[in-house]
Amino acid sequence: MFYENKPIYLDYAAETPLDPRVAAVLSAYLQEGALGNPHSVQHVYGWKAKAIVDKAAGQIAELIHAQPPEILWTSGATESNNLAIKGSVDFYQDKGRHIITSATEHKAVLDVCAYLQKQGYEITYLKPQSNGVIAIDELRQAIRQDTILVSIMHVNNETGVMQDIRTIGKITRQKGILFHVDAAQSASRLPINVNEMGIDLLSLSSHKVYGPAGIGALYVRQGVQLTPLIQGGGHQSGFRSGSLPVLLILGMGKACELMKADLSADREVLQNLTKRLWAGIQSLESVRLNGELSFLAPGYLNATFEGIDGDAFITALTNVAVSSKAACTSAAVTPSHVLIAMGLREQAAQNAVRFSLGRMTTTEEIDEAVKQITYVVIRLRALSPVWELLKEGKNITHYPWQVLR
Amino acid sequence: MMKHPIYNEIVLSYFFNTKQADSLQGGSVLSAMVGSPAQGGVLKLQLQISGDQIKNAVFKAYGNAALIAAAEYLCETVIGLSIAAVQNINAADIAAVLSLPRSLFSTALLVEDTLKTVLGKRGE
């Protein structure tokens, strides 16, 4: 009764819509019966399936300038991150047991690192600067004799902040350290060249590049060894056993082919739409951009509207689908670890809202979203005692709040 | 129709129709503000009292949708009632009317605390 059935979708960082051109390919394959296990090497059904998988590997390899045999299929970026990190540090543990990552990584990296710490590995978590960017000098200084892996994401999923992967890749290559990059977000927004960027392991996710959910890939540079997480029939050269989901692979391959063709056009449109959205939001007073525009990948804005609770904002914004990274909306929310690492106060982090745009976003949608956001911000500020105090010039942090419990 | 995963229709209905979100001026108005942004909720409640009767009740709230809804509900409810009739309103009553789940009970507590604080200012 209060929520539109199809609100404007500004949550591309969570999931990109399936591209209709991918849907058409999937639909045709399903209509034909979708039969064939690519590991059945003795009959034509298996050969057909294998041809689909091989073609898709080529499409993914082309997007990131890799070779098809360097593409490993996984269930998604979470598994890719797990396999890249656990698999490499286990295999190379005799060379050292020190890992460098950053405090703003995805949980699929941070939780893996926390697990490895319990297994006796040492982890250095680089703290980003206030704009979210990791200082290269700090990374350089963190490198030790026994450092075996550096894992840094390309584009942050909460803020859109880009890291200088190319420079980091130069350093790790020079020092002979493996370099893993979580590119789940960036693959749909920035060009990736694993060779020029010095990347050894790269995580990709299909449902972040307009493909179907449930499939991902890990690029593994030729010669890099991994201890498998999933053992079984020895599929995928033993790196990851299990029959391959041909349907999903077909979809991810097509999605990556389209991405390769559309990326530069997509980027330009996205850049303009993001600017338009920010101009609209910025015209409201006291809005904080969490990040710095020049270091953001196109299509992301993470903002805090002063004087407004983030949950109330999202609840009131019935016609625009956005998310706050505070995953739960009860009274005891945990603020985003990413924003806290960037030095935001707990309150500002808790109230942050993420807007993420993508291929299907239109100018009309952005203009309508700005209208809706403006309405909600004005309405909620009109009933906010905190906003009232801010307008009176009071310092909210040091205000004598009457706290009874 | 899709249901909101956290807020029921009663809460949403009050949240989207905040008729009592306002400020009052004048000698017969009692005010209190309780809570803090760090705690996730601030409620400012104002009661206009004449004799023993509450003539008007308004609020301003910073917090989640349940807090705003609970404050709106309280204000709508107490208008026209006597002090005696409202001083025993507690968090459990508010939570029951709004069918608040346990995870949102703290919002009802903040409303109760603020109401008690305002009423405590009578005769100050």
XYZ file of C-alpha atoms in Angstrom:
529
model
C 0.000 0.000 0.000
C 2.930 2.342 0.603
C 5.507 0.959 -1.796
C 5.570 1.106 -5.568
C 5.869 -2.243 -7.268
C 8.639 -1.064 -9.551
C 10.562 1.744 -7.901
C 13.477 3.384 -9.713
C 16.369 0.961 -9.319
C 19.503 2.629 -7.960
C 21.093 -0.405 -6.359
C 23.291 -1.703 -9.184
C 26.132 -2.330 -6.729
C 23.986 -5.038 -5.129
C 22.909 -6.598 -8.395
C 22.717 -5.533 -12.019
C 19.568 -6.429 -13.961
C 19.899 -9.280 -16.425
C 20.597 -7.722 -19.819
C 17.749 -8.637 -22.204
C 20.332 -9.747 -24.777
C 21.695 -12.217 -22.218
C 18.163 -13.308 -21.349
C 17.511 -14.045 -25.043
C 20.573 -16.306 -25.288
C 19.637 -18.138 -22.080
C 16.070 -18.557 -23.187
C 17.093 -20.056 -26.533
C 19.405 -22.526 -24.790
C 16.644 -23.575 -22.389
C 14.189 -24.024 -25.255
C 16.636 -26.386 -26.935
C 16.650 -28.571 -23.844
C 19.864 -27.409 -22.191
C 21.337 -30.888 -22.298
C 25.006 -31.672 -21.994
C 27.624 -32.069 -19.295
C 30.816 -30.447 -20.550
C 32.805 -33.164 -18.781
C 31.124 -35.922 -20.836
C 33.860 -36.252 -23.401
C 32.473 -39.284 -25.206
C 29.391 -37.946 -26.972
C 28.104 -34.985 -28.888
C 25.990 -33.562 -26.040
C 29.077 -33.212 -23.927
C 31.069 -31.732 -26.809
C 28.373 -29.126 -27.417
C 28.333 -28.155 -23.756
C 32.115 -27.991 -23.679
C 32.062 -25.704 -26.709
C 29.718 -23.331 -24.878
C 31.967 -23.282 -21.809
C 35.097 -22.771 -23.903
C 33.521 -19.908 -25.800
C 32.407 -18.254 -22.558
C 35.908 -18.583 -21.086
C 37.142 -16.779 -24.177
C 34.587 -14.000 -23.702
C 35.640 -13.478 -20.111
C 39.329 -13.680 -20.922
C 38.880 -11.055 -23.607
C 37.179 -8.629 -21.216
C 40.197 -8.660 -18.882
C 42.933 -9.363 -21.480
C 43.688 -12.864 -20.228
C 43.938 -16.280 -21.904
C 40.941 -18.680 -21.781
C 42.783 -21.397 -19.794
C 43.402 -18.809 -17.075
C 39.650 -18.557 -16.346
C 38.285 -20.698 -13.520
C 34.540 -20.983 -12.948
C 33.205 -20.476 -9.428
C 29.829 -19.792 -7.854
C 30.503 -16.062 -7.588
C 32.935 -13.460 -6.335
C 32.689 -14.694 -2.746
C 33.965 -18.125 -3.754
C 36.534 -16.550 -6.075
C 37.890 -14.464 -3.206
C 37.958 -17.484 -0.910
C 39.758 -19.649 -3.456
C 42.207 -16.948 -4.500
C 43.277 -16.112 -0.968
C 43.025 -19.424 0.908
C 44.206 -21.402 -2.106
C 47.291 -19.299 -2.810
C 48.502 -18.734 0.737
C 48.128 -22.418 1.482
C 50.076 -23.444 -1.589
C 52.840 -20.892 -1.035
C 53.010 -21.035 2.774
C 56.634 -22.173 2.706
C 57.574 -18.811 1.175
C 55.975 -16.886 4.037
C 52.789 -16.365 5.962
C 52.166 -12.621 5.749
C 49.225 -11.119 3.835
C 48.468 -7.460 3.118
C 44.935 -6.283 2.530
C 42.855 -3.220 3.380
C 40.271 -2.432 6.031
C 37.734 -1.508 3.364
C 37.666 -4.844 1.547
C 34.494 -6.869 1.068
C 33.612 -9.246 3.904
C 34.453 -12.133 1.578
C 38.071 -10.992 1.850
C 38.097 -9.743 5.448
C 36.431 -12.832 6.874
C 38.812 -15.077 4.965
C 41.734 -13.100 6.387
C 40.308 -13.357 9.908
C 40.053 -17.122 9.414
C 43.644 -17.320 8.151
C 44.827 -15.286 11.117
C 43.518 -18.065 13.357
C 45.487 -20.530 11.224
C 48.693 -18.675 12.039
C 48.967 -16.254 9.137
C 49.764 -12.620 9.849
C 47.566 -10.006 8.244
C 48.236 -6.304 7.739
C 45.065 -4.280 7.227
C 45.904 -1.009 5.495
C 43.726 1.855 6.636
C 42.687 4.105 3.753
C 42.971 7.859 3.719
C 39.803 9.834 4.470
C 38.858 9.711 0.774
C 38.962 5.913 0.899
C 42.130 5.564 -1.181
C 45.037 3.496 0.090
C 48.302 5.407 0.303
C 50.821 3.597 -1.895
C 53.669 4.456 0.485
C 51.892 2.724 3.328
C 51.480 -0.359 1.213
C 55.146 -0.262 0.267
C 56.145 0.009 3.922
C 53.899 -2.872 4.930
C 55.704 -5.308 2.644
C 57.988 -7.746 4.480
C 60.326 -10.563 3.542
C 57.599 -13.090 4.259
C 54.742 -11.289 2.481
C 53.190 -13.729 0.017
C 49.958 -12.030 -1.029
C 48.473 -8.576 -1.451
C 44.685 -8.497 -1.840
C 43.127 -5.145 -2.742
C 39.777 -4.527 -4.386
C 39.535 -2.451 -7.540
C 36.304 -0.561 -6.751
C 34.659 -0.544 -3.344
C 31.129 -1.931 -3.238
C 29.849 0.590 -0.699
C 31.482 3.816 -1.808
C 32.675 3.280 -5.375
C 36.197 4.378 -4.365
C 38.832 3.200 -6.889
C 42.252 1.922 -5.874
C 45.397 2.453 -7.895
C 45.658 -1.176 -8.978
C 48.242 -0.486 -11.677
C 50.740 1.028 -9.226
C 50.164 -1.681 -6.638
C 50.633 -4.312 -9.356
C 53.986 -2.800 -10.280
C 55.168 -3.017 -6.684
C 53.999 -6.586 -6.076
C 55.515 -7.757 -9.340
C 58.827 -6.111 -8.499
C 58.827 -7.804 -5.084
C 57.627 -11.156 -6.408
C 54.457 -11.103 -4.319
C 51.149 -12.470 -5.589
C 48.503 -9.830 -6.235
C 44.785 -10.609 -5.918
C 42.128 -8.092 -6.980
C 38.418 -8.301 -6.219
C 36.952 -6.802 -9.389
C 33.303 -7.703 -8.764
C 32.273 -4.050 -8.901
C 34.778 -2.665 -11.369
C 34.237 -5.101 -14.247
C 31.094 -3.225 -15.273
C 32.637 0.215 -14.942
C 36.360 0.283 -15.667
C 38.653 -1.335 -18.225
C 40.716 -4.169 -16.783
C 43.951 -5.490 -18.210
C 45.461 -8.135 -15.955
C 48.822 -7.926 -17.709
C 49.275 -4.176 -17.689
C 47.941 -4.018 -14.140
C 50.199 -6.791 -12.820
C 47.319 -8.862 -11.467
C 47.840 -12.561 -10.660
C 44.357 -13.418 -9.354
C 41.150 -11.564 -10.162
C 37.612 -12.204 -8.865
C 34.573 -11.614 -11.074
C 30.857 -11.968 -10.533
C 28.264 -12.502 -13.244
C 25.330 -10.751 -11.600
C 27.369 -7.568 -11.319
C 27.939 -7.455 -15.079
C 24.314 -7.940 -16.201
C 24.580 -11.728 -16.279
C 22.716 -14.343 -14.216
C 23.423 -14.765 -10.481
C 25.105 -17.914 -9.197
C 28.204 -17.906 -11.368
C 31.522 -16.134 -11.111
C 35.060 -16.520 -12.275
C 38.554 -16.393 -10.919
C 41.353 -15.381 -13.211
C 44.497 -17.325 -12.276
C 47.669 -16.218 -14.009
C 49.325 -19.070 -15.846
C 51.861 -20.714 -13.542
C 50.213 -19.567 -10.301
C 49.270 -22.560 -8.158
C 46.349 -22.897 -5.771
C 45.335 -25.518 -3.249
C 41.737 -26.350 -4.190
C 38.915 -25.676 -1.737
C 36.512 -28.053 -3.420
C 37.824 -31.496 -4.257
C 36.132 -34.103 -6.366
C 36.280 -35.179 -9.962
C 39.307 -33.087 -10.731
C 37.390 -30.717 -12.982
C 38.970 -27.439 -14.070
C 42.478 -28.906 -13.824
C 41.775 -29.918 -10.245
C 41.493 -26.311 -9.090
C 37.757 -26.570 -8.530
C 35.799 -29.780 -8.872
C 32.114 -30.048 -9.680
C 30.077 -30.198 -12.877
C 29.865 -26.814 -14.523
C 26.517 -24.970 -14.761
C 26.504 -24.510 -18.532
C 23.423 -22.284 -18.555
C 24.950 -19.787 -16.129
C 28.323 -19.904 -17.840
C 26.646 -19.204 -21.174
C 24.989 -16.166 -19.590
C 28.126 -14.848 -17.947
C 30.057 -15.253 -21.177
C 27.476 -13.326 -23.178
C 27.306 -10.659 -20.460
C 31.101 -10.198 -20.596
C 31.075 -10.038 -24.384
C 28.469 -7.259 -24.205
C 30.448 -5.538 -21.470
C 33.544 -5.496 -23.623
C 31.568 -3.879 -26.457
C 29.572 -1.443 -24.330
C 32.013 -0.473 -21.595
C 33.257 2.838 -22.932
C 29.779 4.016 -23.967
C 28.330 2.833 -20.646
C 31.043 4.665 -18.761
C 30.381 7.989 -20.390
C 26.624 7.808 -19.845
C 27.141 6.675 -16.269
C 29.583 9.479 -15.565
C 27.063 12.062 -16.747
C 24.161 10.512 -14.862
C 26.199 10.302 -11.664
C 27.157 13.967 -12.015
C 23.497 14.820 -12.572
C 22.437 12.898 -9.478
C 25.129 14.484 -7.358
C 24.230 17.970 -8.585
C 20.633 17.294 -7.563
C 21.504 15.884 -4.167
C 24.113 18.513 -3.487
C 21.589 21.298 -3.931
C 20.102 20.112 -0.655
C 22.197 21.634 2.124
C 24.386 19.680 4.532
C 24.937 16.578 2.446
C 28.204 14.778 2.883
C 29.708 12.770 0.050
C 31.520 9.773 1.531
C 34.435 9.651 -0.853
C 35.931 12.130 -3.259
C 34.393 12.525 -6.711
C 37.671 12.277 -8.600
C 38.413 8.911 -6.953
C 35.002 7.363 -7.556
C 34.206 4.910 -10.306
C 31.272 6.088 -12.437
C 27.879 5.160 -11.040
C 28.376 5.388 -7.284
C 27.448 7.980 -4.690
C 27.540 7.281 -0.979
C 26.055 10.173 0.941
C 24.998 11.154 4.429
C 22.148 13.630 4.863
C 22.760 15.452 8.104
C 19.979 15.449 10.653
C 18.257 12.390 9.167
C 18.336 8.776 10.226
C 19.372 6.549 7.324
C 16.688 3.964 8.007
C 13.930 6.569 8.114
C 15.241 7.980 4.839
C 15.211 4.652 3.036
C 11.827 3.700 4.496
C 10.345 7.006 3.357
C 11.894 6.842 -0.112
C 9.196 4.539 -1.442
C 9.792 5.101 -5.131
C 13.556 4.664 -5.304
C 15.370 1.417 -4.470
C 18.637 2.227 -2.679
C 20.461 0.672 0.238
C 22.249 1.704 3.367
C 25.155 -0.529 4.161
C 23.944 -0.847 7.686
C 22.496 -4.219 6.781
C 20.018 -4.387 9.586
C 17.578 -1.676 10.487
C 16.824 -2.410 14.102
C 17.851 0.051 16.781
C 21.211 -1.668 17.193
C 22.679 -1.295 13.715
C 26.329 -1.859 13.019
C 27.728 0.981 10.970
C 29.630 0.191 7.798
C 33.208 -0.991 8.403
C 34.180 0.750 5.161
C 33.018 4.194 6.250
C 34.402 3.760 9.754
C 37.787 2.899 8.233
C 37.549 6.140 6.236
C 37.264 7.977 9.542
C 33.546 8.742 9.595
C 31.892 9.123 12.957
C 29.687 6.198 13.850
C 26.531 8.242 13.379
C 27.484 9.565 9.951
C 28.428 6.038 8.883
C 25.178 4.616 10.181
C 23.109 7.131 8.250
C 24.954 6.759 4.963
C 22.951 5.877 1.860
C 24.390 4.242 -1.249
C 23.109 5.182 -4.677
C 24.432 3.022 -7.497
C 23.560 3.475 -11.147
C 24.033 1.293 -14.190
C 23.411 0.517 -17.825
C 19.620 0.797 -17.729
C 19.497 4.019 -15.675
C 17.943 6.921 -17.587
C 18.101 10.703 -17.258
C 14.363 10.737 -16.493
C 14.905 8.264 -13.655
C 17.669 10.394 -12.166
C 15.550 13.539 -12.351
C 12.622 11.743 -10.746
C 14.899 10.233 -8.076
C 16.282 13.682 -7.237
C 12.712 14.952 -6.837
C 11.810 12.083 -4.518
C 15.021 12.366 -2.512
C 14.521 16.105 -2.113
C 10.946 15.599 -0.918
C 11.974 12.978 1.644
C 14.950 14.953 2.941
C 12.856 18.079 3.418
C 10.052 16.132 5.071
C 12.274 14.231 7.495
C 14.352 17.270 8.362
C 11.161 19.193 9.134
C 10.403 16.635 11.821
C 13.957 16.108 13.076
C 14.959 17.680 16.391
C 18.592 17.064 15.447
C 18.185 19.106 12.271
C 16.535 21.857 14.341
C 19.641 21.995 16.553
C 21.983 21.936 13.572
C 20.103 24.884 12.082
C 20.542 26.741 15.386
C 24.264 26.198 14.968
C 24.561 23.687 17.823
C 27.385 21.157 17.914
C 25.606 17.833 17.785
C 28.573 15.796 18.952
C 28.978 17.809 22.147
C 25.339 18.602 22.799
C 24.138 17.746 26.347
C 21.759 14.949 25.320
C 19.408 13.688 27.993
C 19.986 9.972 27.899
C 17.869 8.032 30.386
C 18.782 4.432 29.577
C 1.437 -6.633 -2.720
C 4.913 -6.692 -1.235
C 5.151 -6.417 2.518
C 7.841 -4.369 4.198
C 10.216 -6.826 5.890
C 10.509 -4.818 9.100
C 7.587 -2.424 9.486
C 3.958 -3.479 9.564
C 1.089 -1.499 8.043
C 0.200 0.185 11.362
C 3.712 1.544 11.799
C 3.955 2.612 8.166
C 0.580 4.293 8.299
C 1.642 6.503 11.224
C 5.087 7.033 9.714
C 3.679 8.313 6.428
C 1.006 10.490 8.045
C 2.763 12.553 10.663
C 0.046 15.084 11.444
C 1.500 15.999 14.817
C 5.065 16.710 13.680
C 5.269 20.346 14.710
C 6.520 22.814 17.305
C 4.505 24.756 19.871
C 5.282 28.080 21.543
C 3.793 29.674 24.629
C 3.591 29.590 28.393
C 1.276 26.619 28.715
C 3.582 24.396 26.674
C 5.773 21.793 28.352
C 8.716 20.383 26.399
C 11.246 17.615 26.806
C 13.845 16.105 24.543
C 15.232 12.664 25.363
C 17.726 10.362 23.659
C 20.793 10.978 21.526
C 21.867 10.473 17.918
C 24.524 8.047 19.119
C 21.781 5.914 20.637
C 19.915 6.091 17.361
C 16.923 8.061 18.602
C 16.007 11.541 19.796
C 12.446 12.513 20.652
C 11.228 15.999 21.450
C 7.716 16.051 22.846
C 5.632 19.147 23.562
C 2.332 19.168 25.418
C -0.012 22.138 25.641
C -1.847 21.740 28.912
C -4.877 23.608 30.150
C -5.929 22.810 33.692
C -5.812 19.062 33.839
C -6.320 18.483 30.147
C -3.911 18.038 27.249
C -5.057 20.427 24.542
C -2.394 19.624 22.012
C 0.600 17.335 21.618
C 3.333 17.615 19.016
C 6.694 15.973 18.428
C 9.910 16.031 16.509
C 11.805 12.779 16.141
C 15.136 11.649 14.808
C 15.387 7.918 14.433
C 13.979 4.990 12.532
C 10.479 4.737 11.107
C 9.158 2.975 14.225
C 10.203 5.841 16.488
C 8.543 8.405 14.254
C 5.399 6.259 14.068
C 5.292 5.705 17.832
C 5.693 9.431 18.506
C 2.904 10.262 16.064
C 0.656 7.634 17.647
C 1.316 8.982 21.148
C 0.573 12.580 20.196
C -2.665 11.662 18.418
C -3.724 9.563 21.386
C -3.103 11.969 24.257
C -4.870 15.007 22.786
C -8.036 15.685 24.747
C -7.121 13.326 27.574
C -6.516 14.257 31.213
C -3.084 14.091 32.760
C -4.279 11.262 34.967
C -5.317 9.286 31.916
C -1.959 9.548 30.192
C 0.570 9.264 32.962
C 0.422 5.506 33.003
C 0.919 5.067 29.255
C 3.973 2.865 28.940
C 6.191 1.281 26.315
C 4.324 -2.014 26.403
C 1.036 -0.253 25.544
C 2.633 1.584 22.636
C 4.388 -1.530 21.371
C 1.139 -3.477 21.563
C -0.885 -0.935 19.571
C 1.813 -0.708 16.899
C 2.555 -4.471 17.020
C 6.232 -3.661 17.381
C 8.598 -6.617 17.307
C 11.075 -6.994 20.159
C 13.882 -5.526 18.052
C 11.992 -2.217 17.871
C 10.837 -2.091 21.501
C 13.487 0.499 22.384
C 11.608 3.049 20.268
C 8.506 2.591 22.457
C 10.687 2.950 25.554
C 12.027 6.261 24.281
C 8.466 7.493 23.775
C 7.509 6.430 27.317
C 10.609 8.076 28.775
C 9.953 11.312 26.947
C 6.294 11.409 27.984
C 7.241 10.846 31.646
C 9.912 13.537 31.405
C 7.463 16.094 29.995
C 4.833 15.302 32.603
C 7.483 15.561 35.313
C 7.982 19.186 34.341
C 4.536 20.183 35.544
C 4.737 22.608 38.442
C 8.479 23.103 37.933
